[in-house]
Amino acid sequence: MTTTIATGDLVVGLTVTMTTCVALMIWVGLLGRASRATLLWTFAFLLGLLAAYGSLASAAMGTDVLLHPVGLGFLCGMPTVIWSGLRAAQGKRPHAWIGFAQSALSVGILWATTNAEAGFAVFRWLFLASAIGAALAAVEVLRGAFQGSRFGMPLVVAAGTLLLLASVGAAGTVAGSSTATDLFFVRGIVIAVTIYAICATVSLLFLANRRPGARDVLEALDAFLPEPAMRAVVRERLVRARARGEHSWSFVDLQLDDANDLREATGEAGYAAMTRRFEEIVAATFPAEADLCRVSPGHVTAFASQPSGAVREYVRAILNDVSVPHEQAPTSLRITASAGIVTVDTASDRYETLVAAAAAQTAAAQEAGGDRWRRADADLSAS
C-alpha cells in the first residue's frame, strides 16, 4: 500500500508540474514571444504532459507505473526537443524530428519489453539517451548565443543532475541490480524529470525574452546589441545591401588576448573593468552608424558600411589604444587584443558564415602571438 501511495503521489506531482509548465509555456512563451523556438519548447512540454496523463491513467486502472513505465517513454524525447528549440532560437538547424522520434521509439520499446527480464535495463538506457539530450541543451546554453546568461543556469544544473543520475543507472545495469533497486531508480527518474521540467521552464521563459525584437533593442542602454538582436540587424542589412548592390561592408571580430589568464590574475571585478574599457574604446573608435555586439565579456563584433581600408585603420587604432598602459589598470600584465576582419560579399555571405570566418581569423591572430589583426582574404597580418 505504501508503494502504491508513493507511486500515486509521484504521478500526481508529475502531472501537476507538467500541466503548469505547458500552461506557462503557451501563455508566456508561445503567445508572448511567438517563434519557432517557443513552439518547439511547447511541444516538448506537451510530450511531458502525455507521459504524465498516460501514467496517471495507468495508475487509475490499477497498473503500477513503476513496474510498467511505458507512459514515461514520452519523457525521453522532451530534453532533445528543448535542445532543438534552443538551436532554432539561435538560427541553427533544429533537427526537431530527433526528439519526437526518440519519444515514439521509447514508448514502443518500453511497451515491447514491459514484461521482459531486461525491461528495467532498457528503461535505464533509454533515459541515459534522454539525459544526453538534456546535456546537449545545456551545451547550447553555455556555448551558444545565450552564453553568459545567468538565466540558463537552472537548466544547466538540472541537466547535469539528470545526466549524473542516468549515468549511475546505466552503470547499475552493467553491475547488476535487484527489482527493489530498479523501482528506486524509476522513482528517482520521475522526481528528477519533474525538477528538470520546472528548471527548464524558468530558464526557457527568460531566454525566450532575449529573442530579437524591439524590446531587446530598447533595453540595450549602451552601444552594444545583444547577440540575437545583432543577428537580426545584420541579416536585414545584408538583404538591403544585396538589393542595392552595395559591397563596402565589413564584419569585425575583436577579443581580448589571454582572457582566462587576465580573469584569474585580476578577479571578476578587475576583469569587468578591463572589458568595460575595451568596449568603450571599440564604441568610441567605430563610427556611430556601425552595429556593435557584445558576444561575451571581452569579445565584441562590429558590422560597418565602410571601405576595407577604413575598417583596418579603426582596428589598428583599437588594438593600439587597448595595449596602452593606464593608471587604473587592475593588473601589471600587458593587456592586448586581437581582431579578425572579413570583407562582406553581400551577394552570398550570411550572418553565421561571417561570424565563423571573423572568429577564425581572430583565433589565428591570437595563436600567432596576439596584439594583431588578420583579414579573411589575406595571408598576412598586421600588429
Short mmCIF file of C-alpha atoms in Angstrom, two decimals:
data_model
loop_
_atom_site.label_atom_id
_atom_site.label_comp_id
_atom_site.label_asym_id
_atom_site.label_seq_id
_atom_site.Cartn_x
_atom_site.Cartn_y
_atom_site.Cartn_z
CA MET A 1 0.00 0.00 0.00
CA THR A 2 2.84 2.35 0.82
CA THR A 3 4.43 1.77 -2.59
CA THR A 4 1.09 2.41 -4.34
CA ILE A 5 0.54 5.67 -2.46
CA ALA A 6 4.11 6.79 -3.13
CA THR A 7 3.70 5.95 -6.80
CA GLY A 8 0.41 7.83 -6.97
CA ASP A 9 1.96 10.88 -5.31
CA LEU A 10 4.81 10.85 -7.82
CA VAL A 11 2.48 10.61 -10.80
CA VAL A 12 0.16 13.31 -9.48
CA GLY A 13 3.16 15.58 -8.80
CA LEU A 14 4.47 14.98 -12.33
CA THR A 15 1.00 15.68 -13.80
CA VAL A 16 0.53 18.93 -11.90
CA THR A 17 4.03 20.09 -12.79
CA MET A 18 3.71 19.31 -16.50
CA THR A 19 0.27 20.91 -16.70
CA THR A 20 1.60 24.10 -15.11
CA CYS A 21 4.69 24.12 -17.33
CA VAL A 22 2.63 23.69 -20.50
CA ALA A 23 0.25 26.48 -19.44
CA LEU A 24 3.14 28.85 -18.70
CA MET A 25 4.99 27.99 -21.91
CA ILE A 26 1.88 28.59 -24.03
CA TRP A 27 0.72 31.75 -22.25
CA VAL A 28 4.04 33.47 -21.51
CA GLY A 29 6.27 31.83 -24.11
CA LEU A 30 4.34 30.96 -27.27
CA LEU A 31 1.69 33.68 -27.12
CA GLY A 32 4.01 36.33 -25.65
CA ARG A 33 7.05 35.54 -27.82
CA ALA A 34 5.78 33.54 -30.79
CA SER A 35 8.68 31.88 -32.61
CA ARG A 36 9.81 28.50 -33.82
CA ALA A 37 11.79 28.09 -30.61
CA THR A 38 8.85 28.68 -28.25
CA LEU A 39 6.70 26.41 -30.42
CA LEU A 40 9.22 23.58 -30.06
CA TRP A 41 9.52 24.17 -26.32
CA THR A 42 5.73 23.98 -26.03
CA PHE A 43 5.74 20.67 -27.90
CA ALA A 44 8.49 19.43 -25.59
CA PHE A 45 6.36 20.02 -22.52
CA LEU A 46 3.36 18.52 -24.28
CA LEU A 47 5.38 15.30 -24.53
CA GLY A 48 5.87 15.52 -20.78
CA LEU A 49 2.14 16.11 -20.39
CA LEU A 50 1.38 12.98 -22.44
CA ALA A 51 3.72 10.99 -20.21
CA ALA A 52 2.12 12.37 -17.05
CA TYR A 53 -1.51 11.79 -18.05
CA GLY A 54 -0.68 8.42 -19.60
CA SER A 55 0.92 7.32 -16.33
CA LEU A 56 -1.99 8.80 -14.35
CA ALA A 57 -4.47 6.81 -16.44
CA SER A 58 -2.43 3.64 -15.95
CA ALA A 59 -2.35 4.18 -12.19
CA ALA A 60 -6.11 4.79 -12.14
CA MET A 61 -6.62 1.42 -13.83
CA GLY A 62 -4.55 -0.30 -11.17
CA THR A 63 -1.27 -0.60 -13.05
CA ASP A 64 1.91 0.04 -11.07
CA VAL A 65 3.60 2.72 -13.13
CA LEU A 66 6.98 1.93 -11.61
CA LEU A 67 6.75 -1.71 -12.72
CA HIS A 68 5.32 -0.83 -16.15
CA PRO A 69 6.69 2.64 -17.04
CA VAL A 70 5.51 2.60 -20.66
CA GLY A 71 3.89 6.04 -20.50
CA LEU A 72 7.09 7.54 -19.15
CA GLY A 73 8.68 6.85 -22.53
CA PHE A 74 7.18 10.11 -23.82
CA LEU A 75 9.53 11.92 -21.43
CA CYS A 76 12.60 10.55 -23.20
CA GLY A 77 12.36 12.95 -26.11
CA MET A 78 11.44 16.06 -24.10
CA PRO A 79 15.02 17.27 -23.38
CA THR A 80 16.03 16.68 -27.01
CA VAL A 81 13.12 18.79 -28.29
CA ILE A 82 14.18 21.52 -25.84
CA TRP A 83 17.66 21.30 -27.39
CA SER A 84 16.08 21.71 -30.84
CA GLY A 85 14.27 24.82 -29.65
CA LEU A 86 17.50 26.33 -28.33
CA ARG A 87 19.10 25.74 -31.73
CA ALA A 88 16.12 27.31 -33.50
CA ALA A 89 16.38 30.36 -31.23
CA GLN A 90 19.95 30.86 -32.48
CA GLY A 91 19.08 30.48 -36.15
CA LYS A 92 20.60 26.99 -36.37
CA ARG A 93 19.02 23.94 -37.97
CA PRO A 94 16.93 22.49 -35.12
CA HIS A 95 16.72 18.79 -36.11
CA ALA A 96 13.37 18.71 -34.31
CA TRP A 97 12.45 15.26 -35.62
CA ILE A 98 15.05 13.62 -33.40
CA GLY A 99 13.27 14.32 -30.13
CA PHE A 100 9.83 13.28 -31.40
CA ALA A 101 11.25 10.09 -32.90
CA GLN A 102 13.05 9.42 -29.63
CA SER A 103 9.78 9.66 -27.66
CA ALA A 104 7.87 7.44 -30.08
CA LEU A 105 10.61 4.80 -30.18
CA SER A 106 10.99 4.86 -26.41
CA VAL A 107 7.27 4.23 -25.87
CA GLY A 108 7.33 1.40 -28.40
CA ILE A 109 10.42 -0.21 -26.91
CA LEU A 110 9.11 0.05 -23.32
CA TRP A 111 5.77 -1.42 -24.38
CA ALA A 112 7.52 -4.33 -26.12
CA THR A 113 9.77 -5.06 -23.12
CA THR A 114 7.39 -4.25 -20.25
CA ASN A 115 7.19 -7.87 -19.03
CA ALA A 116 10.66 -8.93 -20.15
CA GLU A 117 13.53 -9.54 -17.74
CA ALA A 118 15.55 -6.85 -19.48
CA GLY A 119 12.73 -4.30 -19.23
CA PHE A 120 14.29 -2.22 -16.45
CA ALA A 121 17.70 -2.35 -18.13
CA VAL A 122 16.12 -1.00 -21.33
CA PHE A 123 14.45 1.78 -19.31
CA ARG A 124 17.82 2.82 -17.85
CA TRP A 125 19.49 3.06 -21.25
CA LEU A 126 16.57 4.94 -22.78
CA PHE A 127 16.78 7.57 -20.06
CA LEU A 128 20.53 7.81 -20.50
CA ALA A 129 19.82 8.78 -24.12
CA SER A 130 17.28 11.31 -22.81
CA ALA A 131 19.85 12.75 -20.39
CA ILE A 132 22.30 13.13 -23.28
CA GLY A 133 19.66 15.29 -24.99
CA ALA A 134 19.45 17.37 -21.82
CA ALA A 135 23.24 17.72 -21.82
CA LEU A 136 23.19 18.91 -25.44
CA ALA A 137 20.67 21.57 -24.46
CA ALA A 138 22.95 22.67 -21.62
CA VAL A 139 25.86 22.94 -24.07
CA GLU A 140 23.76 25.22 -26.30
CA VAL A 141 23.13 27.47 -23.30
CA LEU A 142 26.80 27.52 -22.25
CA ARG A 143 28.42 27.91 -25.67
CA GLY A 144 25.79 29.37 -27.97
CA ALA A 145 24.21 32.79 -28.30
CA PHE A 146 22.94 32.54 -24.71
CA GLN A 147 26.47 32.20 -23.35
CA GLY A 148 26.95 34.10 -20.12
CA SER A 149 23.25 34.36 -19.33
CA ARG A 150 22.57 33.58 -15.68
CA PHE A 151 19.01 32.68 -16.61
CA GLY A 152 20.22 29.49 -18.29
CA MET A 153 21.84 28.16 -15.12
CA PRO A 154 18.74 26.34 -13.74
CA LEU A 155 18.52 24.37 -16.99
CA VAL A 156 22.25 23.60 -16.96
CA VAL A 157 22.27 22.41 -13.33
CA ALA A 158 19.15 20.29 -13.80
CA ALA A 159 20.58 18.75 -16.98
CA GLY A 160 23.80 17.88 -15.17
CA THR A 161 21.85 16.23 -12.36
CA LEU A 162 19.75 14.25 -14.82
CA LEU A 163 22.84 13.11 -16.72
CA LEU A 164 24.55 12.03 -13.49
CA LEU A 165 21.52 10.05 -12.34
CA ALA A 166 21.06 8.39 -15.75
CA SER A 167 24.78 7.51 -15.92
CA VAL A 168 24.62 5.89 -12.48
CA GLY A 169 21.56 3.94 -13.62
CA ALA A 170 23.29 2.72 -16.78
CA ALA A 171 26.33 1.69 -14.72
CA GLY A 172 23.97 -0.20 -12.39
CA THR A 173 22.70 -2.17 -15.37
CA VAL A 174 26.21 -3.36 -16.12
CA ALA A 175 26.93 -4.17 -12.47
CA GLY A 176 23.56 -5.88 -11.93
CA SER A 177 20.61 -4.74 -9.84
CA SER A 178 17.62 -6.07 -7.93
CA THR A 179 13.95 -5.31 -8.51
CA ALA A 180 13.92 -3.03 -5.48
CA THR A 181 16.85 -1.07 -6.90
CA ASP A 182 15.12 -0.84 -10.27
CA LEU A 183 11.97 0.55 -8.68
CA PHE A 184 14.01 3.04 -6.69
CA PHE A 185 15.73 4.18 -9.90
CA VAL A 186 12.43 4.68 -11.75
CA ARG A 187 11.11 6.68 -8.80
CA GLY A 188 14.29 8.80 -8.83
CA ILE A 189 13.94 9.43 -12.57
CA VAL A 190 10.36 10.65 -12.16
CA ILE A 191 11.44 13.07 -9.42
CA ALA A 192 14.47 14.24 -11.44
CA VAL A 193 12.41 14.85 -14.58
CA THR A 194 9.82 16.76 -12.56
CA ILE A 195 12.54 19.05 -11.20
CA TYR A 196 14.11 19.31 -14.66
CA ALA A 197 10.79 20.47 -16.14
CA ILE A 198 10.50 23.23 -13.54
CA CYS A 199 14.08 24.42 -14.08
CA ALA A 200 13.73 24.24 -17.87
CA THR A 201 10.53 26.29 -17.79
CA VAL A 202 12.16 29.02 -15.72
CA SER A 203 15.23 29.19 -17.96
CA LEU A 204 13.43 28.97 -21.29
CA LEU A 205 10.90 31.66 -20.48
CA PHE A 206 13.70 34.07 -19.58
CA LEU A 207 15.81 33.05 -22.60
CA ALA A 208 12.81 33.48 -24.88
CA ASN A 209 12.68 37.10 -23.78
CA ARG A 210 16.13 37.57 -25.36
CA ARG A 211 14.75 36.85 -28.81
CA PRO A 212 15.44 39.71 -31.25
CA GLY A 213 12.78 42.37 -31.10
CA ALA A 214 12.08 45.99 -30.28
CA ARG A 215 12.17 45.30 -26.56
CA ASP A 216 15.71 43.90 -26.82
CA VAL A 217 16.89 46.98 -28.69
CA LEU A 218 15.30 49.38 -26.22
CA GLU A 219 16.85 47.51 -23.30
CA ALA A 220 20.31 47.86 -24.84
CA LEU A 221 21.17 51.04 -22.96
CA ASP A 222 24.78 51.08 -24.17
CA ALA A 223 26.26 50.96 -27.66
CA PHE A 224 26.24 47.16 -27.88
CA LEU A 225 23.38 44.99 -29.07
CA PRO A 226 22.75 41.53 -27.60
CA GLU A 227 23.78 38.77 -29.99
CA PRO A 228 20.25 37.72 -31.04
CA ALA A 229 19.40 41.32 -31.92
CA MET A 230 22.69 41.73 -33.79
CA ARG A 231 21.87 38.64 -35.87
CA ALA A 232 18.55 40.14 -36.91
CA VAL A 233 20.09 43.54 -37.71
CA VAL A 234 22.91 42.10 -39.83
CA ARG A 235 20.55 39.86 -41.76
CA GLU A 236 18.29 42.82 -42.52
CA ARG A 237 21.22 44.97 -43.64
CA LEU A 238 22.56 42.18 -45.87
CA VAL A 239 19.19 41.90 -47.61
CA ARG A 240 19.07 45.65 -48.23
CA ALA A 241 22.71 45.81 -49.34
CA ARG A 242 22.16 42.92 -51.74
CA ALA A 243 19.13 44.62 -53.25
CA ARG A 244 21.06 47.88 -53.74
CA GLY A 245 24.24 46.24 -54.98
CA GLU A 246 26.34 47.65 -52.13
CA HIS A 247 29.71 45.99 -51.46
CA SER A 248 31.55 48.22 -48.97
CA TRP A 249 30.64 46.24 -45.85
CA SER A 250 32.98 44.63 -43.32
CA PHE A 251 32.48 42.35 -40.34
CA VAL A 252 34.99 42.51 -37.48
CA ASP A 253 35.57 40.20 -34.52
CA LEU A 254 37.58 41.65 -31.59
CA GLN A 255 38.69 39.75 -28.49
CA LEU A 256 40.94 40.41 -25.53
CA ASP A 257 44.02 38.16 -25.61
CA ASP A 258 44.58 35.63 -22.83
CA ALA A 259 41.18 36.38 -21.34
CA ASN A 260 41.25 33.42 -18.92
CA ASP A 261 44.67 34.41 -17.58
CA LEU A 262 43.54 38.00 -17.13
CA ARG A 263 40.41 36.90 -15.30
CA GLU A 264 42.43 34.68 -12.93
CA ALA A 265 45.02 37.39 -12.30
CA THR A 266 42.58 40.23 -11.62
CA GLY A 267 39.40 38.56 -10.38
CA GLU A 268 35.90 39.18 -11.66
CA ALA A 269 35.79 42.86 -10.68
CA GLY A 270 39.15 43.64 -12.28
CA TYR A 271 38.29 41.73 -15.42
CA ALA A 272 34.96 43.55 -15.65
CA ALA A 273 36.84 46.87 -15.53
CA MET A 274 39.14 45.72 -18.34
CA THR A 275 36.28 44.58 -20.56
CA ARG A 276 34.41 47.83 -19.91
CA ARG A 277 37.44 49.87 -21.02
CA PHE A 278 37.87 47.59 -24.05
CA GLU A 279 34.24 48.10 -25.07
CA GLU A 280 34.48 51.85 -24.54
CA ILE A 281 37.48 52.00 -26.88
CA VAL A 282 35.63 49.97 -29.54
CA ALA A 283 32.49 52.11 -29.25
CA ALA A 284 34.47 55.35 -29.42
CA THR A 285 36.51 54.26 -32.46
CA PHE A 286 33.90 52.87 -34.83
CA PRO A 287 31.55 55.40 -36.46
CA ALA A 288 28.11 55.88 -34.93
CA GLU A 289 26.35 54.04 -37.78
CA ALA A 290 28.31 50.82 -37.17
CA ASP A 291 26.43 47.99 -35.45
CA LEU A 292 28.23 46.67 -32.37
CA CYS A 293 27.53 43.45 -30.48
CA ARG A 294 28.69 42.15 -27.10
CA VAL A 295 29.15 38.41 -27.65
CA SER A 296 30.61 37.86 -24.17
CA PRO A 297 32.82 39.84 -21.76
CA GLY A 298 35.97 40.75 -23.69
CA HIS A 299 34.52 39.65 -27.03
CA VAL A 300 32.69 42.03 -29.38
CA THR A 301 31.82 42.15 -33.06
CA ALA A 302 31.17 45.04 -35.42
CA PHE A 303 29.34 45.35 -38.74
CA ALA A 304 30.12 48.51 -40.65
CA SER A 305 29.42 50.00 -44.05
CA GLN A 306 32.97 51.24 -44.55
CA PRO A 307 35.73 50.64 -47.10
CA SER A 308 38.13 47.89 -46.02
CA GLY A 309 40.95 50.40 -45.65
CA ALA A 310 38.97 52.50 -43.19
CA VAL A 311 37.99 49.42 -41.17
CA ARG A 312 41.64 48.36 -40.93
CA GLU A 313 42.51 51.81 -39.55
CA TYR A 314 39.75 51.52 -36.95
CA VAL A 315 41.05 48.11 -35.89
CA ARG A 316 44.66 49.32 -35.68
CA ALA A 317 43.56 52.24 -33.51
CA ILE A 318 41.59 49.95 -31.19
CA LEU A 319 44.46 47.49 -30.76
CA ASN A 320 46.90 50.33 -30.07
CA ASP A 321 44.61 52.01 -27.52
CA VAL A 322 43.91 48.72 -25.71
CA SER A 323 47.62 47.98 -25.30
CA VAL A 324 48.46 51.44 -23.90
CA PRO A 325 49.01 51.19 -20.10
CA HIS A 326 46.78 53.35 -17.92
CA GLU A 327 46.74 54.25 -14.25
CA GLN A 328 43.50 52.46 -13.41
CA ALA A 329 44.66 49.15 -14.88
CA PRO A 330 43.80 46.31 -12.44
CA THR A 331 46.98 44.39 -13.29
CA SER A 332 50.58 45.00 -14.29
CA LEU A 333 50.16 42.47 -17.09
CA ARG A 334 50.16 43.91 -20.58
CA ILE A 335 46.60 43.98 -21.92
CA THR A 336 46.24 43.33 -25.64
CA ALA A 337 43.56 42.36 -28.11
CA SER A 338 43.32 40.65 -31.48
CA ALA A 339 40.91 41.03 -34.36
CA GLY A 340 39.62 39.26 -37.44
CA ILE A 341 38.29 41.21 -40.42
CA VAL A 342 36.02 39.86 -43.15
CA THR A 343 35.16 41.81 -46.27
CA VAL A 344 31.49 41.04 -46.83
CA ASP A 345 30.22 39.62 -50.09
CA THR A 346 26.63 40.83 -49.86
CA ALA A 347 25.59 38.53 -52.71
CA SER A 348 26.36 35.29 -50.88
CA ASP A 349 27.51 35.80 -47.27
CA ARG A 350 25.25 35.01 -44.33
CA TYR A 351 25.50 36.14 -40.72
CA GLU A 352 26.64 32.72 -39.50
CA THR A 353 29.44 32.47 -42.09
CA LEU A 354 30.65 35.99 -41.30
CA VAL A 355 30.78 35.24 -37.56
CA ALA A 356 32.66 31.98 -38.11
CA ALA A 357 35.15 33.47 -40.60
CA ALA A 358 35.94 36.52 -38.46
CA ALA A 359 36.30 34.43 -35.28
CA ALA A 360 38.66 32.05 -37.11
CA GLN A 361 40.88 34.97 -38.12
CA THR A 362 40.91 36.27 -34.54
CA ALA A 363 41.89 32.83 -33.27
CA ALA A 364 44.69 32.67 -35.86
CA ALA A 365 45.91 36.12 -34.78
CA GLN A 366 45.97 35.03 -31.13
CA GLU A 367 47.82 31.82 -31.99
CA ALA A 368 50.41 33.97 -33.77
CA GLY A 369 51.09 35.86 -30.54
CA GLY A 370 48.14 38.22 -30.22
CA ASP A 371 48.07 42.03 -30.39
CA ARG A 372 47.41 41.88 -34.13
CA TRP A 373 44.69 41.54 -36.71
CA ARG A 374 44.13 39.20 -39.62
CA ARG A 375 41.93 39.53 -42.66
CA ALA A 376 39.96 36.58 -44.03
CA ASP A 377 41.03 37.13 -47.62
CA ALA A 378 44.70 37.74 -46.84
CA ASP A 379 47.59 35.59 -45.65
CA LEU A 380 49.38 38.47 -43.91
CA SER A 381 48.50 40.08 -40.59
CA ALA A 382 49.41 43.40 -39.04
CA SER A 383 50.34 44.28 -35.49
#
